[in-house]
Coordinates of C-alpha atoms (C1' of nucleotides) in Angstrom, one line a residue:
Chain K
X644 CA 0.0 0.0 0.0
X645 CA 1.5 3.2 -0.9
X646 CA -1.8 5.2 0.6
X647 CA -0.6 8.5 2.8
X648 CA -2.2 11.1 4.2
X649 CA -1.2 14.2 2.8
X650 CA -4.5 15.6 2.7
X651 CA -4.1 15.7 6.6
X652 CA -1.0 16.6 6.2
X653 CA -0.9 19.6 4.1
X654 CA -5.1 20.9 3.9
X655 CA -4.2 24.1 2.7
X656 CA -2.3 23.1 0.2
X657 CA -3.5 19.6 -1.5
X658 CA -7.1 18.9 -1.6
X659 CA -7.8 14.8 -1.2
X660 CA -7.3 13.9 -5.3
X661 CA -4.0 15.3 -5.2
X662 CA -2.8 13.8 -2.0
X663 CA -3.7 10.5 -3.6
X664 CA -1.7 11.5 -7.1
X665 CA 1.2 12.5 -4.8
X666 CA 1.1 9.4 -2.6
X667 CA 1.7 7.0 -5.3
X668 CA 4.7 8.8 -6.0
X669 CA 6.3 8.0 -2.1
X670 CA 8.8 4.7 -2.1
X671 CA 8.0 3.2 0.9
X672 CA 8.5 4.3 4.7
X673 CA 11.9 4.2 6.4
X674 CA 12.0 4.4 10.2
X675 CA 14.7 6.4 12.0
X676 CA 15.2 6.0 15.6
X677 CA 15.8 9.0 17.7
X678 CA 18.8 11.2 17.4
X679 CA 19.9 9.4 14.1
X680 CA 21.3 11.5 11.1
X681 CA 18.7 11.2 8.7
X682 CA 20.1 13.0 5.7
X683 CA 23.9 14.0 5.5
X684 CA 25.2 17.3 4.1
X685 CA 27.2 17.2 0.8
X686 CA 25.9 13.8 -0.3
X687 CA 24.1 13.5 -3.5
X688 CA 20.6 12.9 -3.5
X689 CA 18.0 11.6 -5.7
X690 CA 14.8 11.6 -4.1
X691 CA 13.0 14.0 -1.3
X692 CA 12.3 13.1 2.1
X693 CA 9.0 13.1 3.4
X694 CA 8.2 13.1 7.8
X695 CA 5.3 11.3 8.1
X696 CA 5.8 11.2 11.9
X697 CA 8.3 12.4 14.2
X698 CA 10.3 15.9 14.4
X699 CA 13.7 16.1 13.3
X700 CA 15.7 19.0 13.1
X701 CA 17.9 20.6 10.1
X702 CA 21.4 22.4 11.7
X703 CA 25.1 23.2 11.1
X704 CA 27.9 23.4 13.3
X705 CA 30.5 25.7 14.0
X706 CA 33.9 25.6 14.1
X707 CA 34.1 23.9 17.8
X708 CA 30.9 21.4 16.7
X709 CA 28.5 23.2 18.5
X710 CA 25.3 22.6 16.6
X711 CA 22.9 26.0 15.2
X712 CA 19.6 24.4 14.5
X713 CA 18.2 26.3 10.9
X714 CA 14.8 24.8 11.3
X715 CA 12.5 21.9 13.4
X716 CA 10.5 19.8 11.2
X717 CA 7.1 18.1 11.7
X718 CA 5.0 15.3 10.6
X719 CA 3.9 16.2 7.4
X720 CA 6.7 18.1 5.9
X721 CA 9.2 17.9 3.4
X722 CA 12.4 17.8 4.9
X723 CA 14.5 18.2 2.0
X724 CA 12.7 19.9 -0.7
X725 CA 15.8 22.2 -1.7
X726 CA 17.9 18.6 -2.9
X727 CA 15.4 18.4 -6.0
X728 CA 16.7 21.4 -7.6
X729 CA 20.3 21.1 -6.1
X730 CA 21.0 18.0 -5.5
X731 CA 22.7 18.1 -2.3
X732 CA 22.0 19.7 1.7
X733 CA 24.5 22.3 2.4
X734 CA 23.5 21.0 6.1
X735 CA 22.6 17.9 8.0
X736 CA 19.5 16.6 9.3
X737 CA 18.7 14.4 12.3
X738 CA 15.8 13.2 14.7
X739 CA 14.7 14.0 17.7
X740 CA 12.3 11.7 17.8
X741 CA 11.5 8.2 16.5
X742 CA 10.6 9.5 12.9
X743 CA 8.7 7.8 9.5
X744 CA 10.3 8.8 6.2
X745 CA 9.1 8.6 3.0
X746 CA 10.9 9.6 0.1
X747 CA 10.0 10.7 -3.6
X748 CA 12.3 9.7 -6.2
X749 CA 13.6 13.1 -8.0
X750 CA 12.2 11.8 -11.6
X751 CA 8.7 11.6 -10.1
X752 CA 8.7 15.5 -9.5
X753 CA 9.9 16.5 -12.7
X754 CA 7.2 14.0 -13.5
X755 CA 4.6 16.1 -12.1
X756 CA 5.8 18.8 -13.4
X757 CA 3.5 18.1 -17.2
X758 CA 1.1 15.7 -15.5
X759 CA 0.6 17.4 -12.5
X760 CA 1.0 21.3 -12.8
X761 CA -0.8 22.4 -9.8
X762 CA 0.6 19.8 -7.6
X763 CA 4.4 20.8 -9.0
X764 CA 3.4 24.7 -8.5
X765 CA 2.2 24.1 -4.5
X766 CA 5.6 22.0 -4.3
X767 CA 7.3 25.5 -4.9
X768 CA 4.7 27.0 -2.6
X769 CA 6.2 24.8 0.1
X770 CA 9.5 25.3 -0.5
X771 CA 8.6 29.1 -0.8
X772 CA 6.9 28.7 2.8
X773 CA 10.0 27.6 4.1
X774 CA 12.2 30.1 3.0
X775 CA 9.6 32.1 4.8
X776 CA 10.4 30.6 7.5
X777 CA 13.8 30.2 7.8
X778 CA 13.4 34.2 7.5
X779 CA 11.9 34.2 10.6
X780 CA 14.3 32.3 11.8
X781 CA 16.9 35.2 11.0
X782 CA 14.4 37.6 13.4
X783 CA 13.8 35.4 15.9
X784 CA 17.2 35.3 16.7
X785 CA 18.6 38.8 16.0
X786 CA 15.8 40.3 17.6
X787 CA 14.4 38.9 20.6
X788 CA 15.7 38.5 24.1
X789 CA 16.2 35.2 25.3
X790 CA 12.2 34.7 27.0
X791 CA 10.7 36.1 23.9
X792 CA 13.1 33.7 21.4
X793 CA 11.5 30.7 23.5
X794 CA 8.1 32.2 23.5
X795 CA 8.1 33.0 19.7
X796 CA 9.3 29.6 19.0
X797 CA 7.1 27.5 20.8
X798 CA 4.2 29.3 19.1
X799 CA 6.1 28.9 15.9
X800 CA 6.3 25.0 16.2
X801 CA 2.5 25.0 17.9
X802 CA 0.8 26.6 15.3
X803 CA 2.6 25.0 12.7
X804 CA 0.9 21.8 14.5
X805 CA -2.5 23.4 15.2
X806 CA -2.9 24.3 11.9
X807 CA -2.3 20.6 10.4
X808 CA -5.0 19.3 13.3
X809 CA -1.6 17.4 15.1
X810 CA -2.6 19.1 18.3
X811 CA -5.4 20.6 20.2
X812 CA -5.4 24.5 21.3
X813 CA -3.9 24.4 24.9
X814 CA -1.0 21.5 24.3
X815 CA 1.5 20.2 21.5
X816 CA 4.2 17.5 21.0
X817 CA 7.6 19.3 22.0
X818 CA 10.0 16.2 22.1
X819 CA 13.2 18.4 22.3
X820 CA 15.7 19.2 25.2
X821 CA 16.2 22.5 26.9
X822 CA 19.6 22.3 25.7
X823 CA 18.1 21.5 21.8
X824 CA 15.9 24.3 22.8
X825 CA 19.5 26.5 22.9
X826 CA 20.7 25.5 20.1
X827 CA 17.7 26.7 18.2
X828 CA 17.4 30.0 20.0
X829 CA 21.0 30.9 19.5
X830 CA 21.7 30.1 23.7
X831 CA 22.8 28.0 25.7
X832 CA 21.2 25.3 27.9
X833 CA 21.6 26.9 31.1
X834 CA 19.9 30.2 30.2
X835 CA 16.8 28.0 28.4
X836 CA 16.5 26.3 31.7
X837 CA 16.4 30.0 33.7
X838 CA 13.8 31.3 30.9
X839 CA 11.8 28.4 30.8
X840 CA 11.3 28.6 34.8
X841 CA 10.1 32.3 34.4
X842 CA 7.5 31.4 31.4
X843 CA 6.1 28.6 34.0
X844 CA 6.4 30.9 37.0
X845 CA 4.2 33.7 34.9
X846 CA 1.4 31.0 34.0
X847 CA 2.6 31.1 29.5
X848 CA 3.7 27.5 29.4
X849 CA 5.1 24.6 30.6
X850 CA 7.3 22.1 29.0
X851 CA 7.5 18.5 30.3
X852 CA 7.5 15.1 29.0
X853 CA 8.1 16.1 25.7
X854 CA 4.9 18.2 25.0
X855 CA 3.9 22.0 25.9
X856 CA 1.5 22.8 28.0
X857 CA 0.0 26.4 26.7
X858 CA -1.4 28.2 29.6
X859 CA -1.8 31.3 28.6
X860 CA -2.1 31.4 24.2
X861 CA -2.6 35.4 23.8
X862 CA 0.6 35.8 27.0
X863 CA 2.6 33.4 24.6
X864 CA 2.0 35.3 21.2
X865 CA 3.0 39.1 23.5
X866 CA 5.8 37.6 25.2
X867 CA 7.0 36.0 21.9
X868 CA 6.2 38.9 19.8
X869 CA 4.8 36.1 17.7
X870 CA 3.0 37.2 14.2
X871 CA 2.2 34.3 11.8
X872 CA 1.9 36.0 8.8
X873 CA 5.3 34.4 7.5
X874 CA 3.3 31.0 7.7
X875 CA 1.1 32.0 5.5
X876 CA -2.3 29.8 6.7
X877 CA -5.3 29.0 5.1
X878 CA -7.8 31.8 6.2
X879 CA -9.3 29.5 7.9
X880 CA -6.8 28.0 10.2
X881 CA -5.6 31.6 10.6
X882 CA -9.5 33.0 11.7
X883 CA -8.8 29.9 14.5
X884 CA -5.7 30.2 15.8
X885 CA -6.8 34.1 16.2
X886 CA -9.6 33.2 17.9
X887 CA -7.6 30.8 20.7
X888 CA -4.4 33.4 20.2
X889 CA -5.3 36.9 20.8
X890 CA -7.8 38.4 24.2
X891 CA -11.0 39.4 22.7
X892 CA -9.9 42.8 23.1
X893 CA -6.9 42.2 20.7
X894 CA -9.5 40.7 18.4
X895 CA -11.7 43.7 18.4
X896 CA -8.8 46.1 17.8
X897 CA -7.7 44.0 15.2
X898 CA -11.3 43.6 13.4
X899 CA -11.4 47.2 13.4
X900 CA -8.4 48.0 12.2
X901 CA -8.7 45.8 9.4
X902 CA -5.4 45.0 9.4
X903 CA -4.1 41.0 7.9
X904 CA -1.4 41.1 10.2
Chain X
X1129 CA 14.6 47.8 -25.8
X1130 CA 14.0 45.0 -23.2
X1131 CA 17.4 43.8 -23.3
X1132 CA 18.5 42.6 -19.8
X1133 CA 22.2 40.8 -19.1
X1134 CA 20.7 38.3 -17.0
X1135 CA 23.3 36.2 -18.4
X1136 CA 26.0 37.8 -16.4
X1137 CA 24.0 38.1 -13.9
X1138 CA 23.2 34.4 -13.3
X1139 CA 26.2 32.6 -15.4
X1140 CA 25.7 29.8 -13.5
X1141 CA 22.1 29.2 -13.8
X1142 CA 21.2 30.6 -17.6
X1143 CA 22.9 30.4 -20.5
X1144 CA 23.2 33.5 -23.0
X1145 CA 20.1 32.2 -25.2
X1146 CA 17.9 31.4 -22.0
X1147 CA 18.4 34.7 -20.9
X1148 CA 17.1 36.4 -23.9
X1149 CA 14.0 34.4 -23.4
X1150 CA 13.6 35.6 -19.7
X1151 CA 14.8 39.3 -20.5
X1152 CA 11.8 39.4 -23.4
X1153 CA 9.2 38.9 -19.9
X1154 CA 10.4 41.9 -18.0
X1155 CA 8.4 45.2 -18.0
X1156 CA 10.6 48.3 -18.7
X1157 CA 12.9 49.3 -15.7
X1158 CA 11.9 51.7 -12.6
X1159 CA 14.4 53.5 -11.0
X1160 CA 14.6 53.9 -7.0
X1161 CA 15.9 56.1 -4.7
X1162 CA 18.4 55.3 -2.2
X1163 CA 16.1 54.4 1.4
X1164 CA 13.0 54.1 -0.7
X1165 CA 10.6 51.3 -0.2
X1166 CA 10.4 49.0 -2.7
X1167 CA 8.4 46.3 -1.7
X1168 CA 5.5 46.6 1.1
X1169 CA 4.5 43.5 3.7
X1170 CA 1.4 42.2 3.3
X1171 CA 0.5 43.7 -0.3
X1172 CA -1.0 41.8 -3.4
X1173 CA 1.8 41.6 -5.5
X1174 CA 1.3 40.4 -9.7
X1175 CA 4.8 40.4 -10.6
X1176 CA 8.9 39.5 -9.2
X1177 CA 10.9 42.1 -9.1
X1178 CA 14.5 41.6 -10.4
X1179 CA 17.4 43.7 -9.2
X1180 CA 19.4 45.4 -12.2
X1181 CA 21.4 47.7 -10.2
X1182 CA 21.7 48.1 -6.5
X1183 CA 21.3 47.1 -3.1
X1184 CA 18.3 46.3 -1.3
X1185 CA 17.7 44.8 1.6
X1186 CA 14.7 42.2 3.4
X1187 CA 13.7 43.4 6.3
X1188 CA 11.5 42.5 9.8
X1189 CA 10.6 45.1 12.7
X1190 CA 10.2 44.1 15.8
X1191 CA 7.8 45.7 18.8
X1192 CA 9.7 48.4 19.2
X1193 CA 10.2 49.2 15.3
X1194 CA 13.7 48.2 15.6
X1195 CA 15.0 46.2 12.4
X1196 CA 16.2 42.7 11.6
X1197 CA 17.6 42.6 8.0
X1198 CA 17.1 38.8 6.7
X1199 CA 18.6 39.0 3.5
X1200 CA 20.7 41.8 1.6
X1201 CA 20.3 41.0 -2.5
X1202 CA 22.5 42.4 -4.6
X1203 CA 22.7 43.3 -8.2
X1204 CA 21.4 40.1 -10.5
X1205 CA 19.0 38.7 -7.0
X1206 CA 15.1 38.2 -7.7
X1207 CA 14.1 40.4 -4.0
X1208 CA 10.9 39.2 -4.4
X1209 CA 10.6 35.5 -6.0
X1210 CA 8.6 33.9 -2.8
X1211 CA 5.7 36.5 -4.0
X1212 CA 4.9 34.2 -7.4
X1213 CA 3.4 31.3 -5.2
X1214 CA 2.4 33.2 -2.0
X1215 CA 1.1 36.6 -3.3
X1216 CA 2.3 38.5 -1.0
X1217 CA 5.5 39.3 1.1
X1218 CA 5.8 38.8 4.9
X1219 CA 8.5 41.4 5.3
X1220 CA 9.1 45.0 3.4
X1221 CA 12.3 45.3 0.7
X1222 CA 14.0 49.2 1.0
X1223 CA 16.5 50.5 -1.2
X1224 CA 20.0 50.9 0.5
X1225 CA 21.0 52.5 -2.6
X1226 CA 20.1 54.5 -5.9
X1227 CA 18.5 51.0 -7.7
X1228 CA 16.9 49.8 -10.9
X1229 CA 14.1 47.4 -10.8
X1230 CA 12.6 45.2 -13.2
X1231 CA 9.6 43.5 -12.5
X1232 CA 8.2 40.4 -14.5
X1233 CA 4.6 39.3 -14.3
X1234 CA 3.4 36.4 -12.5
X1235 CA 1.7 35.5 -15.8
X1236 CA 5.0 35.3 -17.9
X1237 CA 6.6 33.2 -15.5
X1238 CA 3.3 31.0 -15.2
X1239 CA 3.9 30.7 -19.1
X1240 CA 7.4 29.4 -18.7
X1241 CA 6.5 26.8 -17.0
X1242 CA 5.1 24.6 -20.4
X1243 CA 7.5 26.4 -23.1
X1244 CA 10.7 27.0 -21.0
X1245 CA 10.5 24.4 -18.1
X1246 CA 14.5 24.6 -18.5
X1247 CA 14.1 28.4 -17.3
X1248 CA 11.1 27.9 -14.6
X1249 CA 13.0 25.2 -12.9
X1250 CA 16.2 27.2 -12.9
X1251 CA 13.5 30.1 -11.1
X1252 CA 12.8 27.3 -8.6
X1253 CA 16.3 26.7 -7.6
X1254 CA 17.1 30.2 -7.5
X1255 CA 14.5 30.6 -4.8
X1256 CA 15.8 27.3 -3.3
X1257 CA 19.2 28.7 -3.0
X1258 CA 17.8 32.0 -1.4
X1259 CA 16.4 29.5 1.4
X1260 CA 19.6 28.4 1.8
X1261 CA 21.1 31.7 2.4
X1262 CA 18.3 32.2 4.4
X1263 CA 19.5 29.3 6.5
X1264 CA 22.6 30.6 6.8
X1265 CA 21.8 33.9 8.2
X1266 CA 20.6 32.1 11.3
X1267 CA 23.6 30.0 11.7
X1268 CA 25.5 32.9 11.6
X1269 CA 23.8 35.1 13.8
X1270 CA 22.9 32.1 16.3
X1271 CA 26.3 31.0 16.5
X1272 CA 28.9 33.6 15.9
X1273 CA 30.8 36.3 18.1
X1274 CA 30.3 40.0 16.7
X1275 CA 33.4 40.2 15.0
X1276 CA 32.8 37.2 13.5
X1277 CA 29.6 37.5 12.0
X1278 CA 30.5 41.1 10.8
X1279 CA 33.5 39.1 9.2
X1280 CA 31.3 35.7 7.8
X1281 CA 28.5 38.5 6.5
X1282 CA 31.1 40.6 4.5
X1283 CA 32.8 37.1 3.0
X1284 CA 29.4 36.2 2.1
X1285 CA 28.1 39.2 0.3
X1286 CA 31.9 39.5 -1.6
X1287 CA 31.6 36.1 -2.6
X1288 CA 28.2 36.5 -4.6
X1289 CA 29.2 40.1 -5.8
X1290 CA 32.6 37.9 -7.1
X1291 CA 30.6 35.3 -8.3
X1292 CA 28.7 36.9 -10.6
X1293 CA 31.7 39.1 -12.2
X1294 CA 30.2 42.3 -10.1
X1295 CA 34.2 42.9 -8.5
X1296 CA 37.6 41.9 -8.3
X1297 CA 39.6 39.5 -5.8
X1298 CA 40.1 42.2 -2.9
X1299 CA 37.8 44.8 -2.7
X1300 CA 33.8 44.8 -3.6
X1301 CA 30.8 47.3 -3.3
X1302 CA 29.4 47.4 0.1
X1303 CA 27.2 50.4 0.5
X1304 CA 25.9 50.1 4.1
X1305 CA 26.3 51.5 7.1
X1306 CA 27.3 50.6 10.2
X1307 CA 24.4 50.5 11.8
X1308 CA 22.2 48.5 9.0
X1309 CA 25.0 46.1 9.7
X1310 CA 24.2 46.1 12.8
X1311 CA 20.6 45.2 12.3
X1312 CA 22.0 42.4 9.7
X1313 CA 24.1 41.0 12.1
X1314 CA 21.7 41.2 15.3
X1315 CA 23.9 43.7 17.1
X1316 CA 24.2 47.5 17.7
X1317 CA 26.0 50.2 15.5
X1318 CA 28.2 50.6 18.2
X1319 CA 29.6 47.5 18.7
X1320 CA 29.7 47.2 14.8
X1321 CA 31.7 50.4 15.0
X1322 CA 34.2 48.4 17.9
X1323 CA 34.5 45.2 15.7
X1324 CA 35.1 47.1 12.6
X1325 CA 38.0 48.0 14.2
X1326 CA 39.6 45.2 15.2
X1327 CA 38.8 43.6 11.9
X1328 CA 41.1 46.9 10.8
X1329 CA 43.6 46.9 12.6
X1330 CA 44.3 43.3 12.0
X1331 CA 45.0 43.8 8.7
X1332 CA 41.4 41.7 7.4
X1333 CA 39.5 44.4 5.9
X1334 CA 38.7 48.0 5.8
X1335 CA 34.6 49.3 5.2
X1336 CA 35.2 53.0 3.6
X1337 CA 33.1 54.6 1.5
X1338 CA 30.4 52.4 0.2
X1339 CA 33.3 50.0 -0.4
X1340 CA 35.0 46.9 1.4
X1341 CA 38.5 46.5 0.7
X1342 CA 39.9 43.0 1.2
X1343 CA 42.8 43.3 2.7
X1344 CA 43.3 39.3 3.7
X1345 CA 40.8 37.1 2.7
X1346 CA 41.8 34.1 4.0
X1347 CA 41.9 36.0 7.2
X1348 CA 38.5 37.3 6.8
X1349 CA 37.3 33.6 6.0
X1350 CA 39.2 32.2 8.7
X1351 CA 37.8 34.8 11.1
X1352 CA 34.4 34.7 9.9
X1353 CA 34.7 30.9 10.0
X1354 CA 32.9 31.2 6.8
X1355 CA 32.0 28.2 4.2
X1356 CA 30.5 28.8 1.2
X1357 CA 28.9 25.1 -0.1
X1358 CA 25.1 26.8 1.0
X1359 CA 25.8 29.5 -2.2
X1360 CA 25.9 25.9 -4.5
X1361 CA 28.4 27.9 -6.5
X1362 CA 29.4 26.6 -9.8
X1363 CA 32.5 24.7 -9.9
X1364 CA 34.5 26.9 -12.0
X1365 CA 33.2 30.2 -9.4
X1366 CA 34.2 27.9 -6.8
X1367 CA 37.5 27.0 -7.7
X1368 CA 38.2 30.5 -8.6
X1369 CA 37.2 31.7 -5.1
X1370 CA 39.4 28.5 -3.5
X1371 CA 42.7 29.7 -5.4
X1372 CA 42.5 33.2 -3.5
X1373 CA 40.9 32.3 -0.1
X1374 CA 42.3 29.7 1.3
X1375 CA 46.3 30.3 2.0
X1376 CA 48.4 27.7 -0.4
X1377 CA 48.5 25.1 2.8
X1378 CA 44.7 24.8 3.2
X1379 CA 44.2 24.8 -0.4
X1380 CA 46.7 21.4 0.2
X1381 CA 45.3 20.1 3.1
X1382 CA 41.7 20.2 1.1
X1383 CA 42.7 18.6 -2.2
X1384 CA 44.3 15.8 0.1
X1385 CA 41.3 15.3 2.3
X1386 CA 39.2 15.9 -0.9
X1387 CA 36.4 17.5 1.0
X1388 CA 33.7 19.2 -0.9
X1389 CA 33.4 21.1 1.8
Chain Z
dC924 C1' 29.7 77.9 7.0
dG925 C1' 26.5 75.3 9.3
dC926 C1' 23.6 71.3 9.3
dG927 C1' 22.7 66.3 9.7
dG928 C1' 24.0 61.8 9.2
dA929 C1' 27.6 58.6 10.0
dG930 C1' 31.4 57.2 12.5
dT931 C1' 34.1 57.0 17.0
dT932 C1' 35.1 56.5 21.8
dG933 C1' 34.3 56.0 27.0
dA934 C1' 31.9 54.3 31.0
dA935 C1' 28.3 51.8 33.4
dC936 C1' 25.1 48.4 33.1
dG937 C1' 23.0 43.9 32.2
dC938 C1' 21.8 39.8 29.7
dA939 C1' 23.7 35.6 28.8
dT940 C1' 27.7 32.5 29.3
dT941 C1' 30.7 29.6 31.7
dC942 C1' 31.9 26.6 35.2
dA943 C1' 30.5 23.9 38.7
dA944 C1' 27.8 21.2 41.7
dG945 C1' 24.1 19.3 42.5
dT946 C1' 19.0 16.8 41.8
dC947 C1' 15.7 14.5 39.1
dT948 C1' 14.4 11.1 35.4
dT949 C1' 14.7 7.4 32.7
dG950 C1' 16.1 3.2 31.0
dT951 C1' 18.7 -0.9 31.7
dG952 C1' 20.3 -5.0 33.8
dG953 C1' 20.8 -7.8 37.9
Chain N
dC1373 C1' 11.6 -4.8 41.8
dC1374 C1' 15.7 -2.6 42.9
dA1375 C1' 20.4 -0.7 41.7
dC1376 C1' 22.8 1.9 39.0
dA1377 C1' 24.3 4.7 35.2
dA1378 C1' 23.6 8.2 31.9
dG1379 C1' 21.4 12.0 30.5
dA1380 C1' 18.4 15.8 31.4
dC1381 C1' 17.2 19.4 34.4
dT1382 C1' 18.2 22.8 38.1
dT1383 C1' 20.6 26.2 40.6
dG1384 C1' 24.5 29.4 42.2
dA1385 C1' 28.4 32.4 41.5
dA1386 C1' 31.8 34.7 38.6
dT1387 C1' 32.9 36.4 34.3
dG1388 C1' 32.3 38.7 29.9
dC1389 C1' 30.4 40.2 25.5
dG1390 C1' 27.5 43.3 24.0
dT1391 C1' 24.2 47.1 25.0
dT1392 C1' 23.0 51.6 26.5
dC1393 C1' 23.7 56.3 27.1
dA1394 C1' 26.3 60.0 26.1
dA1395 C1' 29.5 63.1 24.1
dC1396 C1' 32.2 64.1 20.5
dT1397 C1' 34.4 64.0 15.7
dC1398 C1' 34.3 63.5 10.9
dC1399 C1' 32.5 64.2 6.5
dG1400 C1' 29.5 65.4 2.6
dC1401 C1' 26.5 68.7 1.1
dG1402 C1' 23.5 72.7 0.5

DNA sequence: CGCGGAGTTGAACGCATTCAAGTCTTGTGG
DNA sequence: CCACAAGACTTGAATGCGTTCAACTCCGCG
């Protein structure tokens, strides 16, 4: 059976006849065990990875090894999109968690590309989404101070799960160490652990077991700074996560004001 | 006359013929203003702007209207690619200097797509390797020092201007200030100022009028800790870049180890 | 000649790191 | 089921990189 469920995976983006189009084009699933490198930098690919389940995380190091991480990965995204066109990862990519793969031969893109115009245009889309991203990424990091990097990345990586219905509105998988967390936030460990005990302390958020626990949505999105346009949602997913995300007073200001945000 | 040298521009990527074909899609050029907005967040756009002449740079605010640059293009860059598939930008695009624009409907590129698919697919991995400089920019400013990432952002914006035939071997155009580094770089003017002067007075590089003269660039590499596989430069470009960045013993120690780096 | 933006420098402050020593969890084997 | 080891988390104290505030110089330009 080569049946997957990318029309859970990416609504917005593939409606159900599509998924099934793009399905048949997956090789079957690999498993990955946590923290095992899952695709190595400079090697040459030919097809494009798939998570079907499990995070993993995309990162380079620096001179003295220690690992930046460039972006987190969930179920249901492409985790290597940029090796179609360039045949290689600049950077490596491991798991966090226990992780499903499923890859897509090269050939059956371009293959797409006649057959299947609109699915080989929202292909770009994606890959255009992370870029978007990854901009973020740039911000998050220049910008905020060391609470507000948590706070914008944990609503990063839960609305990118709320809006693929992996999660409900007041908790989300978050398999990652305090000490991954530093890596991603451009910090260390120890001052992940400080900043995490003030979110908790002030009522935001709590991170155990591997999964967030959102106290306080609308605190999160002020303490994080958080906007979402980057992610570009559906309207619809966006209308919900506004309704969960900002105090009804936000809301009215913001219905007023017309603004997309 | 729509005549455009993308071919110099993007050596790598087009040849002189597929060049023509792309040049014959551009609208006639609009000129900017140095500190002039050039593209606005959150507006419908209908065409991708290419950059004839000048730099522009991506930008983010944060609460307090303080900026994050996440990308700098230069002369021969597409600011605005991610706006074909998405529709709109998440961030606004503002001249740093005088600059000519080109902009190319969304339509013509749609038509590529069936007659050139050559062309469109070299448009995809255009914006793929944005993403990856994209990537970059947070492992640089995650994991650097200051004088560092001052050091790895100038290596990186000399090494496109060289690829491309935009400068020579030790000095290229870099018309920003201090302070816009600063934002680039996720740090303040002043400390900017303070690294800039170390970078000096070791001899690396000097920033003086709009310009950055080279004084040592395998210092500035080494400094910088800079690698240059996420630009998926061509191999001649690369080789060419090799033979006057790395000193005569790494350029030995790497055609023994026969790292790709 | 004077204005304004860019660059420069000094001093005090503070966020985050580093080092270190613990405690708590978790998984594994006896 | 307990013992133990390894990794994750927590906390304290000292250090330091970078910020902030401020004053001043330099330079291009009208």
């Amino acid at each position: 059976m080569k049946t997957i469920r990318i029309d859970q995976a990416y609504p917005e983006v593939f409606d159900a006849e599509s998924a099934a189009v793009l399905a048949d084009g997956f090789d079957p699933p690999v498993v990955f065990r946590p923290r095992q490198r899952i695709v190595e930098a400079q090697t040459a690919l030919t097809d494009a990875a798939y998570l079907s389940s499990g995070f993993v995380g995309r990162y380079r190091s620096d001179a003295l090894g220690r690992r930046q991480f460039l972006a987190i990965q969930i179920p249901g995204d492409f985790i290597d999109l940029p090796s179609y066109r360039l045949g290689y990862l600049d950077h490596d990519i491991d798991s966090f968690t226990a992780a499903v793969i499923r890859r897509m031969p090269h050939t059956a893109i371009d293959a797409l590309r006649a057959d299947q115009p609109e699915i080989y245009r929202h292909l770009w889309r994606i890959s255009l989404v992370d870029a978007a991203i990854q901009r973020y990424w740039a911000f998050r990091i220049g910008r905020l101070m060391g609470r507000s990097r948590i706070a914008n990345l944990f609503a990063e990586i839960f609305l990118r799960q709320f809006a693929r219905n992996l999660c409900g509105p007041d908790r989300c998988p978050m398999p990652i160490t305090q000490a991954e967390i530093g890596d991603a936030c451009g910090m260390t460990g120890v001052h992940v652990n400080r900043m995490l005990g003030e979110l908790r302390d002030e009522g935001i958020c709590k991170l155990a077991a591997g999964s967030l626990e959102i106290h306080d949505l609308p605190g999160l999105v002020r303490v994080g700074q958080f906007e979402w346009d980057y992610l570009y949602l559906s309207p619809t997913k966006e209308a919900e996560f506004v309704q969960i995300a900002l105090t009804p007073d936000a809301q009215r200001k913001r219905a007023l004001s017309g603004a997309a945000e």
